[in-house]
Tab-separated table of C-alpha atoms and ligand atoms in Angstrom:
chain	number	residue	atom	x	y	z
A	1	UNK	CA	7.760	0.174	18.989
A	2	UNK	CA	9.046	-2.687	20.971
A	3	UNK	CA	7.994	-6.048	19.632
A	4	UNK	CA	8.509	-7.443	23.154
A	5	UNK	CA	5.979	-4.984	24.610
A	6	UNK	CA	3.381	-6.089	22.092
A	7	UNK	CA	4.127	-9.723	22.881
A	8	UNK	CA	3.831	-9.214	26.641
A	9	UNK	CA	0.522	-7.383	26.396
A	10	UNK	CA	-0.781	-10.045	24.005
A	11	UNK	CA	0.334	-12.895	26.253
A	12	UNK	CA	-1.421	-11.348	29.254
A	13	UNK	CA	-4.705	-11.100	27.348
A	14	UNK	CA	-4.331	-14.505	25.702
A	15	UNK	CA	-3.909	-16.188	29.081
A	16	UNK	CA	-7.464	-15.175	29.900
A	17	UNK	CA	-9.090	-15.973	26.558
A	18	UNK	CA	-10.466	-19.208	25.210
A	19	UNK	CA	-11.163	-17.997	21.678
A	20	UNK	CA	-9.103	-15.699	19.502
A	21	UNK	CA	-10.837	-12.506	18.381
A	22	UNK	CA	-11.545	-12.042	14.670
A	23	UNK	CA	-12.674	-8.436	14.553
A	24	UNK	CA	-11.380	-5.414	16.443
A	25	UNK	CA	-13.595	-2.479	17.354
A	26	UNK	CA	-12.503	0.963	18.454
A	27	UNK	CA	-15.479	2.724	19.980
A	28	UNK	CA	-15.485	6.504	19.875
A	29	UNK	CA	-16.939	9.128	22.201
A	30	UNK	CA	-20.433	8.187	23.288
A	31	UNK	CA	-20.327	4.950	21.259
A	32	UNK	CA	-18.797	2.702	23.904
A	33	UNK	CA	-22.181	1.202	24.751
A	34	UNK	CA	-21.695	-1.273	21.935
A	35	UNK	CA	-19.258	-3.129	24.184
A	36	UNK	CA	-22.138	-3.780	26.595
A	37	UNK	CA	-23.820	-5.912	23.921
A	38	UNK	CA	-20.917	-8.371	23.838
A	39	UNK	CA	-21.912	-11.797	25.149
A	40	UNK	CA	-19.819	-13.838	27.570
A	41	UNK	CA	-17.525	-10.860	27.960
A	42	UNK	CA	-14.050	-10.979	29.387
A	43	UNK	CA	-12.843	-7.472	30.202
A	44	UNK	CA	-9.323	-6.144	30.608
A	45	UNK	CA	-8.963	-2.727	32.253
A	46	UNK	CA	-6.178	-0.891	30.424
A	47	UNK	CA	-4.326	-0.348	33.692
A	48	UNK	CA	-3.917	-4.121	34.115
A	49	UNK	CA	-2.463	-4.793	30.654
A	50	UNK	CA	1.342	-4.650	30.483
A	51	UNK	CA	2.624	-1.552	28.633
A	52	UNK	CA	-0.826	-0.170	27.927
A	53	UNK	CA	-0.882	3.589	28.337
A	54	UNK	CA	-2.784	4.824	31.371
A	55	UNK	CA	-6.104	6.531	30.702
A	56	UNK	CA	-6.152	10.207	31.587
A	57	UNK	CA	-9.796	10.980	30.926
A	58	UNK	CA	-11.960	10.445	33.976
A	59	UNK	CA	-15.357	8.947	33.334
A	60	UNK	CA	-14.035	6.988	30.359
A	61	UNK	CA	-14.255	3.252	30.840
A	62	UNK	CA	-10.789	2.419	29.569
A	63	UNK	CA	-10.954	-1.284	28.969
A	64	UNK	CA	-10.800	-3.986	26.352
A	65	UNK	CA	-13.909	-6.139	26.122
A	66	UNK	CA	-13.690	-9.490	24.368
A	67	UNK	CA	-16.423	-11.975	23.598
A	68	UNK	CA	-19.101	-12.755	21.070
A	69	UNK	CA	-21.115	-10.191	19.118
A	70	UNK	CA	-23.632	-11.338	16.522
A	71	UNK	CA	-21.911	-14.695	16.254
A	72	UNK	CA	-18.405	-13.297	15.753
A	73	UNK	CA	-15.499	-13.167	18.176
A	74	UNK	CA	-14.699	-9.509	18.766
A	75	UNK	CA	-12.374	-7.394	20.834
A	76	UNK	CA	-13.565	-3.877	21.569
A	77	UNK	CA	-11.740	-0.869	22.922
A	78	UNK	CA	-14.137	0.898	25.216
A	79	UNK	CA	-12.366	4.237	25.239
A	80	UNK	CA	-9.316	5.074	23.153
A	81	UNK	CA	-6.108	7.022	23.566
A	82	UNK	CA	-6.080	10.438	21.916
A	83	UNK	CA	-2.990	12.270	20.703
A	84	UNK	CA	-4.271	15.475	22.351
A	85	UNK	CA	-4.071	13.794	25.751
A	86	UNK	CA	-0.307	13.838	25.369
A	87	UNK	CA	0.265	10.243	24.269
A	88	UNK	CA	2.783	9.588	21.543
A	89	UNK	CA	1.539	8.235	18.224
A	90	UNK	CA	3.126	4.906	19.227
A	91	UNK	CA	1.074	4.840	22.422
A	92	UNK	CA	-2.120	5.807	20.596
A	93	UNK	CA	-1.678	2.893	18.190
A	94	UNK	CA	-0.286	0.312	20.617
A	95	UNK	CA	-3.703	-1.336	21.128
A	96	UNK	CA	-4.059	-1.831	17.354
A	97	UNK	CA	-0.745	-3.697	17.351
A	98	UNK	CA	-1.865	-5.864	20.247
A	99	UNK	CA	-5.251	-6.657	18.683
A	100	UNK	CA	-3.466	-7.649	15.462
A	101	UNK	CA	-1.130	-9.925	17.438
A	102	UNK	CA	-4.179	-11.460	19.148
A	103	UNK	CA	-5.381	-12.546	15.730
A	104	UNK	CA	-7.878	-10.035	14.338
A	105	UNK	CA	-8.078	-9.787	10.543
A	106	UNK	CA	-10.267	-6.682	10.430
A	107	UNK	CA	-10.887	-3.565	12.455
A	108	UNK	CA	-13.867	-1.241	12.690
A	109	UNK	CA	-12.865	2.218	13.838
A	110	UNK	CA	-15.542	4.646	14.978
A	111	UNK	CA	-15.557	8.250	16.111
A	112	UNK	CA	-17.611	11.361	16.667
A	113	UNK	CA	-16.802	14.028	14.093
A	114	UNK	CA	-17.827	17.499	13.035
A	115	UNK	CA	-19.555	17.813	9.664
A	116	UNK	CA	-17.637	19.893	7.120
A	117	UNK	CA	-19.846	18.908	4.193
A	118	UNK	CA	-22.830	21.263	4.272
A	119	UNK	CA	-25.158	18.529	3.032
A	120	UNK	CA	-24.585	16.617	6.277
A	121	UNK	CA	-26.587	17.139	9.424
A	122	UNK	CA	-25.903	16.319	13.066
A	123	UNK	CA	-26.859	12.736	13.759
A	124	UNK	CA	-25.792	11.426	10.339
A	125	UNK	CA	-23.590	8.369	10.165
A	126	UNK	CA	-20.741	8.605	7.637
A	127	UNK	CA	-18.754	5.748	6.184
A	128	UNK	CA	-15.150	6.866	5.842
A	129	UNK	CA	-13.932	6.390	2.261
A	130	UNK	CA	-10.545	8.051	2.738
A	131	UNK	CA	-8.749	10.324	5.154
A	132	UNK	CA	-6.435	13.329	5.392
A	133	UNK	CA	-3.741	13.137	8.030
A	134	UNK	CA	-3.603	16.726	9.253
A	135	UNK	CA	-1.954	15.863	12.579
A	136	UNK	CA	1.617	16.685	11.607
A	137	UNK	CA	2.771	13.352	12.986
A	138	UNK	CA	2.677	9.702	11.994
A	139	UNK	CA	2.774	6.533	14.109
A	140	UNK	CA	5.247	4.925	11.704
A	141	UNK	CA	7.990	7.541	12.174
A	142	UNK	CA	11.248	6.085	13.425
A	143	UNK	CA	12.875	2.723	12.778
A	144	UNK	CA	10.557	0.289	11.012
A	145	UNK	CA	9.981	-3.157	12.475
A	146	UNK	CA	9.642	-5.315	9.353
A	147	UNK	CA	7.860	-7.998	11.357
A	148	UNK	CA	5.008	-5.533	11.910
A	149	UNK	CA	4.765	-4.143	8.401
A	150	UNK	CA	6.655	-2.531	5.565
A	151	UNK	CA	8.630	0.726	5.652
A	152	UNK	CA	6.517	2.562	3.080
A	153	UNK	CA	2.965	1.256	3.254
A	154	UNK	CA	0.649	2.033	0.363
A	155	UNK	CA	-2.229	4.245	1.474
A	156	UNK	CA	-4.119	4.372	-1.823
A	157	UNK	CA	-6.806	1.918	-0.738
A	158	UNK	CA	-7.003	1.892	3.026
A	159	UNK	CA	-10.738	1.744	3.615
A	160	UNK	CA	-11.675	-1.702	2.329
A	161	UNK	CA	-13.897	-1.422	-0.732
A	162	UNK	CA	-15.699	-4.693	-0.114
A	163	UNK	CA	-16.440	-3.607	3.462
A	164	UNK	CA	-17.767	-0.262	2.209
A	165	UNK	CA	-20.118	-2.076	-0.161
A	166	UNK	CA	-21.098	-4.446	2.626
A	167	UNK	CA	-21.811	-1.565	5.023
A	168	UNK	CA	-23.876	0.246	2.394
A	169	UNK	CA	-25.892	-2.945	1.817
A	170	UNK	CA	-26.490	-3.244	5.568
A	171	UNK	CA	-27.616	0.394	5.766
A	172	UNK	CA	-30.060	-0.145	2.904
A	173	UNK	CA	-31.449	-3.280	4.579
A	174	UNK	CA	-31.988	-1.406	7.830
A	175	UNK	CA	-33.452	1.647	6.078
A	176	UNK	CA	-30.637	3.835	7.399
A	177	UNK	CA	-29.546	6.817	5.357
A	178	UNK	CA	-25.754	6.694	5.609
A	179	UNK	CA	-23.321	9.244	4.152
A	180	UNK	CA	-19.866	8.621	2.727
A	181	UNK	CA	-16.900	10.931	2.900
A	182	UNK	CA	-13.342	11.920	3.702
A	183	UNK	CA	-12.323	12.182	7.372
A	184	UNK	CA	-9.780	14.788	8.379
A	185	UNK	CA	-7.735	13.968	11.474
A	186	UNK	CA	-6.710	17.062	13.447
A	187	UNK	CA	-4.854	16.972	16.746
A	188	UNK	CA	-7.341	19.060	18.708
A	189	UNK	CA	-8.007	19.608	21.535
A	190	UNK	CA	-9.224	23.022	20.401
A	191	UNK	CA	-12.015	22.814	17.887
A	192	UNK	CA	-11.274	24.380	14.519
A	193	UNK	CA	-11.799	27.980	13.478
A	194	UNK	CA	-14.298	28.748	10.693
A	195	UNK	CA	-11.334	29.630	8.423
A	196	UNK	CA	-9.767	26.235	9.078
A	197	UNK	CA	-13.031	24.487	8.278
A	198	UNK	CA	-13.309	26.400	4.985
A	199	UNK	CA	-9.749	25.326	4.180
A	200	UNK	CA	-10.438	21.702	5.034
A	201	UNK	CA	-13.552	21.745	2.823
A	202	UNK	CA	-11.460	23.082	-0.068
A	203	UNK	CA	-8.958	20.308	0.646
A	204	UNK	CA	-11.699	17.725	0.163
A	205	UNK	CA	-12.677	16.953	3.747
A	206	UNK	CA	-16.237	16.014	4.675
A	207	UNK	CA	-15.833	15.493	8.417
A	208	UNK	CA	-13.236	16.396	11.029
A	209	UNK	CA	-12.224	14.796	14.284
A	210	UNK	CA	-9.341	14.238	16.693
A	211	UNK	CA	-8.730	10.504	16.366
A	212	UNK	CA	-8.894	7.551	13.963
A	213	UNK	CA	-6.132	8.540	11.514
A	214	UNK	CA	-3.248	7.194	13.666
A	215	UNK	CA	-5.062	3.928	14.330
A	216	UNK	CA	-5.964	3.519	10.664
A	217	UNK	CA	-2.350	4.080	9.580
A	218	UNK	CA	-1.160	1.442	12.068
A	219	UNK	CA	-3.919	-0.927	10.931
A	220	UNK	CA	-2.944	-0.531	7.280
A	221	UNK	CA	0.714	-1.068	8.178
A	222	UNK	CA	-0.304	-4.256	9.995
A	223	UNK	CA	-2.278	-5.527	6.994
A	224	UNK	CA	-5.693	-5.291	8.642
A	225	UNK	CA	-8.883	-4.703	6.686
A	226	UNK	CA	-10.380	-1.396	7.820
A	227	UNK	CA	-13.895	-0.037	8.087
A	228	UNK	CA	-14.357	3.471	9.492
A	229	UNK	CA	-17.585	5.037	10.696
A	230	UNK	CA	-18.057	8.624	11.851
A	231	UNK	CA	-21.022	9.837	13.789
A	232	UNK	CA	-21.555	13.431	12.729
A	233	UNK	CA	-22.139	14.912	16.159
A	234	UNK	CA	-22.211	18.579	15.159
A	235	UNK	CA	-21.649	20.833	12.206
A	236	UNK	CA	-18.050	22.056	12.194
A	237	UNK	CA	-17.132	25.609	13.191
A	238	UNK	CA	-18.667	28.480	11.274
A	239	UNK	CA	-21.382	26.520	9.473
A	240	UNK	CA	-24.065	27.234	12.030
A	241	UNK	CA	-24.251	30.408	14.041
A	242	UNK	CA	-23.469	28.721	17.349
A	243	UNK	CA	-20.409	27.732	19.383
A	244	UNK	CA	-19.264	24.104	19.560
A	245	UNK	CA	-19.409	22.262	22.825
A	246	UNK	CA	-18.298	18.824	23.924
A	247	UNK	CA	-21.727	18.551	25.481
A	248	UNK	CA	-23.360	18.793	22.037
A	249	UNK	CA	-21.006	16.116	20.701
A	250	UNK	CA	-21.976	13.696	23.464
A	251	UNK	CA	-25.675	14.549	23.309
A	252	UNK	CA	-25.922	13.907	19.560
A	253	UNK	CA	-24.004	10.627	19.698
A	254	UNK	CA	-26.381	9.505	22.423
A	255	UNK	CA	-29.345	10.334	20.189
A	256	UNK	CA	-28.043	8.240	17.291
A	257	UNK	CA	-26.785	5.504	19.551
A	258	UNK	CA	-29.597	3.098	18.628
A	259	UNK	CA	-29.041	3.540	14.885
A	260	UNK	CA	-25.313	3.185	15.382
A	261	UNK	CA	-25.748	-0.017	17.396
A	262	UNK	CA	-28.152	-1.539	14.879
A	263	UNK	CA	-25.834	-0.619	12.032
A	264	UNK	CA	-22.622	-2.001	13.501
A	265	UNK	CA	-24.327	-5.157	14.742
A	266	UNK	CA	-25.795	-5.815	11.295
A	267	UNK	CA	-22.405	-5.241	9.658
A	268	UNK	CA	-20.786	-7.738	12.013
A	269	UNK	CA	-23.605	-10.272	11.829
A	270	UNK	CA	-23.448	-10.495	8.052
A	271	UNK	CA	-19.724	-9.920	7.571
A	272	UNK	CA	-18.376	-12.708	5.390
A	273	UNK	CA	-15.728	-14.842	7.058
A	274	UNK	CA	-12.421	-14.413	5.364
B	301	LIG	N1	-14.059	19.137	15.304
B	301	LIG	C1	-13.097	18.287	15.720
B	301	LIG	N2	-13.369	17.168	16.366
B	301	LIG	C2	-14.653	16.877	16.614
B	301	LIG	C3	-15.701	17.709	16.225
B	301	LIG	C4	-15.378	18.917	15.531
B	301	LIG	O1	-16.248	19.722	15.141
B	301	LIG	N3	-16.855	17.128	16.628
B	301	LIG	C5	-16.515	15.967	17.244
B	301	LIG	N4	-15.179	15.809	17.238
């Protein structure tokens, strides 16, 4: 990835900001409403930012929103780039690079995911404790830019333990029952078969989705602290006797929206400054 492209995108955003963001947010399907809670927002449509990929999904907002949330300076991606849309891994993770260059120290990455763990139910929130990259690709393939991160980043402790404890404390305070588990990143866009879900359960997966893993790998490479939250929007294929639909995914995330908003806001409000 071109260092100069990151610098140009960063400069464009910086020119319109008075305060540097501390925390990055990637808001998954149906969870973009959080960006509407940002105070004194300055928004940057992706199409205006140099080198940002162009959004293909109609109806998606496709913008960065910066400003204050619960007393912290944040930068939120309202809409993300998915690998299944045809973007390269480098394009999918470009915004993470730019947010890092803008000054964030931490990133909260959210998504809608199918529940593989049979103890889960649609509407659950799951803190991601680890992931399985099942996408057959990696954003760090190719020459490594040492100024961005090291060639062989350690992935043994990606999801920040202190943040996991912090998020669990917040959930307890709010009376939210939050799950923990392993997120499997698949490319999509087809949902999985029941046989694939059985395999992924045997592999140790608790939830499956079509995002997050590339961004988390880039975030780890960049030295960012990571917190991941999945909204279990449906049970994965074969668990219930019903077909999966995108409609169900959106409908469930809308139902848990209030819990999700309360949860993320509380995490940010009480996040220790580091
Ligand atoms: N599988 C893959 N991705 C998903 C799912 C699923 O069941 N639900 C939401 N995103």
